[in-house]
Short mmCIF file of N, CA and C in Angstrom, two decimals:
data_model
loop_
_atom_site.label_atom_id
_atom_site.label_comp_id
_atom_site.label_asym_id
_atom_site.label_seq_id
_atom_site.Cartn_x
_atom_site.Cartn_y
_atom_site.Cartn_z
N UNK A 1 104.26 117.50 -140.65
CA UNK A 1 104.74 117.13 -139.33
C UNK A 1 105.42 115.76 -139.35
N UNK A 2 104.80 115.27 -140.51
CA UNK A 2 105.57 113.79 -140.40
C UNK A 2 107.11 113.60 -141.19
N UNK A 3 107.47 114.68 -141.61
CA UNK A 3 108.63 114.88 -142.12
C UNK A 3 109.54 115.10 -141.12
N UNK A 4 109.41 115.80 -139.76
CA UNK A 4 109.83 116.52 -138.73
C UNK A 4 110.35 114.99 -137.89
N UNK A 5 109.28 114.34 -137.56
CA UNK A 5 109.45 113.49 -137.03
C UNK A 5 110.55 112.15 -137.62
N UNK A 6 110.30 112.03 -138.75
CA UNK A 6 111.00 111.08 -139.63
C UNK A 6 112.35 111.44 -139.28
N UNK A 7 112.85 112.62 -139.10
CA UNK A 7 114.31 113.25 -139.43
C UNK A 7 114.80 113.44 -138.03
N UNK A 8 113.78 113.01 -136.81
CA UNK A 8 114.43 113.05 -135.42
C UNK A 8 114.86 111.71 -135.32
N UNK A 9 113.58 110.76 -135.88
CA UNK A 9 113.91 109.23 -135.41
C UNK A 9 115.50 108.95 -135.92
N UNK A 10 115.53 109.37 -137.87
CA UNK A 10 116.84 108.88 -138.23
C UNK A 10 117.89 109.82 -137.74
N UNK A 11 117.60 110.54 -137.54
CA UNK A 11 119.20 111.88 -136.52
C UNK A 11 119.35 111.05 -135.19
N UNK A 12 118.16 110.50 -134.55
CA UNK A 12 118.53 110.23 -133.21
C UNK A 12 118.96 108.40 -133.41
N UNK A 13 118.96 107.86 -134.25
CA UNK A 13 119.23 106.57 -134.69
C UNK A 13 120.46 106.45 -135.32
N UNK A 14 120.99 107.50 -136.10
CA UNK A 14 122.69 107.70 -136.22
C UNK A 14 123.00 108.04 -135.09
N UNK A 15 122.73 109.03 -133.80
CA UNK A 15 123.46 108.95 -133.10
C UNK A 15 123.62 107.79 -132.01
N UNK A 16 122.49 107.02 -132.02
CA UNK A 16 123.06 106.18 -131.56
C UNK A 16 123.80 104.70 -131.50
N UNK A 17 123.28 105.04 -133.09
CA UNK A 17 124.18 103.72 -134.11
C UNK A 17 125.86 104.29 -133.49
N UNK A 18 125.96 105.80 -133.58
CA UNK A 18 127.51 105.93 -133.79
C UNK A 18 127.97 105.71 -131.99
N UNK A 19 127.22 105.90 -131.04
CA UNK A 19 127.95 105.94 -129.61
C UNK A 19 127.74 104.03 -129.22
N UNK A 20 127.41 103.58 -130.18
CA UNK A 20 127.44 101.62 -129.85
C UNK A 20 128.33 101.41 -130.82
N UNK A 21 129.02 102.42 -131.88
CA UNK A 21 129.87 101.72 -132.90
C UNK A 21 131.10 102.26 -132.29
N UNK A 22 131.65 103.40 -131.46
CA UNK A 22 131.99 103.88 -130.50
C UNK A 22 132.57 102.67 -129.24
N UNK A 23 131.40 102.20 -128.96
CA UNK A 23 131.76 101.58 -127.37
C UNK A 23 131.66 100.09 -128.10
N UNK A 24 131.71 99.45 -129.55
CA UNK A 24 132.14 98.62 -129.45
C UNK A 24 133.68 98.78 -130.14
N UNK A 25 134.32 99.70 -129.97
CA UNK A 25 135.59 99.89 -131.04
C UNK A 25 136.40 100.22 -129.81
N UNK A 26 135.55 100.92 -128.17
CA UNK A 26 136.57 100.90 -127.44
C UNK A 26 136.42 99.70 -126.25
N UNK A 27 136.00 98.85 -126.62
CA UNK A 27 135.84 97.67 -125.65
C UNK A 27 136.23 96.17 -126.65
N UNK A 28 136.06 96.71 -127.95
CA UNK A 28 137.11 95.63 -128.19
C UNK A 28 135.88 94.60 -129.05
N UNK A 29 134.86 95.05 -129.16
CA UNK A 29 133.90 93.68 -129.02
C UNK A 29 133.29 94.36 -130.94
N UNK A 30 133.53 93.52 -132.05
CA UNK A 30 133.38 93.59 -133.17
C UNK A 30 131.74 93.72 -133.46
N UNK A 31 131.07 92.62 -132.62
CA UNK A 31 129.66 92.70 -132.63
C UNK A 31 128.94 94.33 -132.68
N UNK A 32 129.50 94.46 -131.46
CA UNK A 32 128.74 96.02 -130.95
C UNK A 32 128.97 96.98 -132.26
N UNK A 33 130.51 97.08 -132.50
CA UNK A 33 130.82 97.78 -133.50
C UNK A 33 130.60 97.83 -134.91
N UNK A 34 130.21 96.72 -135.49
CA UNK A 34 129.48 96.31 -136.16
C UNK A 34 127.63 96.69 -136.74
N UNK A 35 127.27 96.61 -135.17
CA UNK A 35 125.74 96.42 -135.13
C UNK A 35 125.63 98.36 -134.90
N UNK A 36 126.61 98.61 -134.49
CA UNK A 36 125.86 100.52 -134.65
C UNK A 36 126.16 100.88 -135.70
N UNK A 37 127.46 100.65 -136.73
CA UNK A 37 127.75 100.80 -137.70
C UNK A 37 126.82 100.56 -138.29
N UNK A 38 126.05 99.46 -138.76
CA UNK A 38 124.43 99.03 -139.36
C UNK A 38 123.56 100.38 -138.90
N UNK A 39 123.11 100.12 -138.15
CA UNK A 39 122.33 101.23 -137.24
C UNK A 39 122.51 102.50 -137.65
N UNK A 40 123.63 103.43 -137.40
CA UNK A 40 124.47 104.42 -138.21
C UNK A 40 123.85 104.80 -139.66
N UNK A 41 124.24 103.85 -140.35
CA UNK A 41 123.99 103.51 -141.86
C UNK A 41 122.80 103.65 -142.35
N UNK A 42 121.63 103.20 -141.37
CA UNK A 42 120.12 102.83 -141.39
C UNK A 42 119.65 104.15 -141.50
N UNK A 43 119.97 104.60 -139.98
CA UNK A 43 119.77 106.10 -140.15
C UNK A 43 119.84 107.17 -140.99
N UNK A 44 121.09 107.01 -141.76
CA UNK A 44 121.16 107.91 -142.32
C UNK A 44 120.48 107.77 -143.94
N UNK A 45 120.53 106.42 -144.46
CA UNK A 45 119.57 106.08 -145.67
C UNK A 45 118.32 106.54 -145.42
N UNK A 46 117.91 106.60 -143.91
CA UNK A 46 116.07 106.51 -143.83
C UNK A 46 116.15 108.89 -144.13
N UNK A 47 117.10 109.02 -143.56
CA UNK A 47 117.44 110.69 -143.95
C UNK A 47 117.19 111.00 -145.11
N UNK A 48 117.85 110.76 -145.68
CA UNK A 48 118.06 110.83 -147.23
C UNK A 48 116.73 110.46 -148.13
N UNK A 49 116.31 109.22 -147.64
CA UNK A 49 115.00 109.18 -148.35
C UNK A 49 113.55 109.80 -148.41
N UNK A 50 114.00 110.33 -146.96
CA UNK A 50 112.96 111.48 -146.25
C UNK A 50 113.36 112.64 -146.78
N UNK A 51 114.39 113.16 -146.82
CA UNK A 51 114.83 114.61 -147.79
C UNK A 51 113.94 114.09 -149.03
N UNK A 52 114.59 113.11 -149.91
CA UNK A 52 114.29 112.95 -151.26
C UNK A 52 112.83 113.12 -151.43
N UNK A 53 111.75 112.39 -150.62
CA UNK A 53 110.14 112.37 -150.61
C UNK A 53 109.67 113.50 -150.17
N UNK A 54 110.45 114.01 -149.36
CA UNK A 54 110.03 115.61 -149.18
C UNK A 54 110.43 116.59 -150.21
N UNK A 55 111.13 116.55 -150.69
CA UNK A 55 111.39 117.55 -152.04
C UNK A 55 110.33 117.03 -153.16
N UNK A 56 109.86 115.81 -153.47
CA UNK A 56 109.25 115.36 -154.42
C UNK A 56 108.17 115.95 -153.97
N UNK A 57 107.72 116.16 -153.36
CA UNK A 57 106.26 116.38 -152.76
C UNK A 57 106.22 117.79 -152.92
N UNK A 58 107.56 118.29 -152.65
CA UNK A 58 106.97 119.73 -153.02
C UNK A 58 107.31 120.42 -154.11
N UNK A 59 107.90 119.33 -154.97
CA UNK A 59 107.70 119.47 -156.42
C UNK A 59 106.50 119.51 -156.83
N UNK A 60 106.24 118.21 -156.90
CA UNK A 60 104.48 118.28 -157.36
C UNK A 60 103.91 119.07 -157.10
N UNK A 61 103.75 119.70 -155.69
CA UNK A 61 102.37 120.71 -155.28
C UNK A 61 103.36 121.98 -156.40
N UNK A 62 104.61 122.35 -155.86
CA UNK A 62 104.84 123.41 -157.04
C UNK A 62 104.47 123.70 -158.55
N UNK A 63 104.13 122.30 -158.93
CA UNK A 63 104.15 122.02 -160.80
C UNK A 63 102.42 121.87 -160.95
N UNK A 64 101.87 121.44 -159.79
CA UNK A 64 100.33 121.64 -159.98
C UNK A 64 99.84 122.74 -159.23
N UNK A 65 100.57 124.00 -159.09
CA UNK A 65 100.50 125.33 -158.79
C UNK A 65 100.61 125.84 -160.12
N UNK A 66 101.61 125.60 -160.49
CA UNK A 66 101.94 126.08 -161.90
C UNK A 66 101.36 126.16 -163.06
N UNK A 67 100.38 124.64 -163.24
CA UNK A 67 99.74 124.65 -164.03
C UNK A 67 98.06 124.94 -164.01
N UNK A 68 98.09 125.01 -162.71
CA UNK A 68 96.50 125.24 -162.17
C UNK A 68 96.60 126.71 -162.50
N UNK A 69 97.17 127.89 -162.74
CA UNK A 69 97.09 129.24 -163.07
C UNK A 69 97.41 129.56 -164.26
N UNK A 70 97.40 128.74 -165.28
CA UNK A 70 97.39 128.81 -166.74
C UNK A 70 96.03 128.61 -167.12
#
């Protein structure tokens, strides 16, 4: 369940990195655009690392399945 959750926070943290990188690109203001772009970015590394730890994990339980029936 905590995989589930991990992948709403960073889905819902790109999107809103991207609608402040958005409204600072149409208001002109570098800061804003800037700071969701970060945000954006954050999100999507914290994704990726949550895919990656979730596949590892179910590597292991797969490979100590594997070898527990030998």
């Amino acid at each position: 369940m905590n995989v589930v959750k991990n992948r709403m926070t960073s889905r819902s943290r790109q999107a809103k990195g991207g609608a402040r990188e958005l409204f600072g690109h149409l208001t002109g203001k570098r800061r804003h655009q800037s700071a969701g772009r970060a945000e954006r970015i954050r999100g999507a590394v914290r994704e990726t690392t949550t895919e990656v730890a979730d596949w590892a994990a179910t590597a292991a339980r797969d490979a100590q399945r594997r070898f527990r029936s030998r």
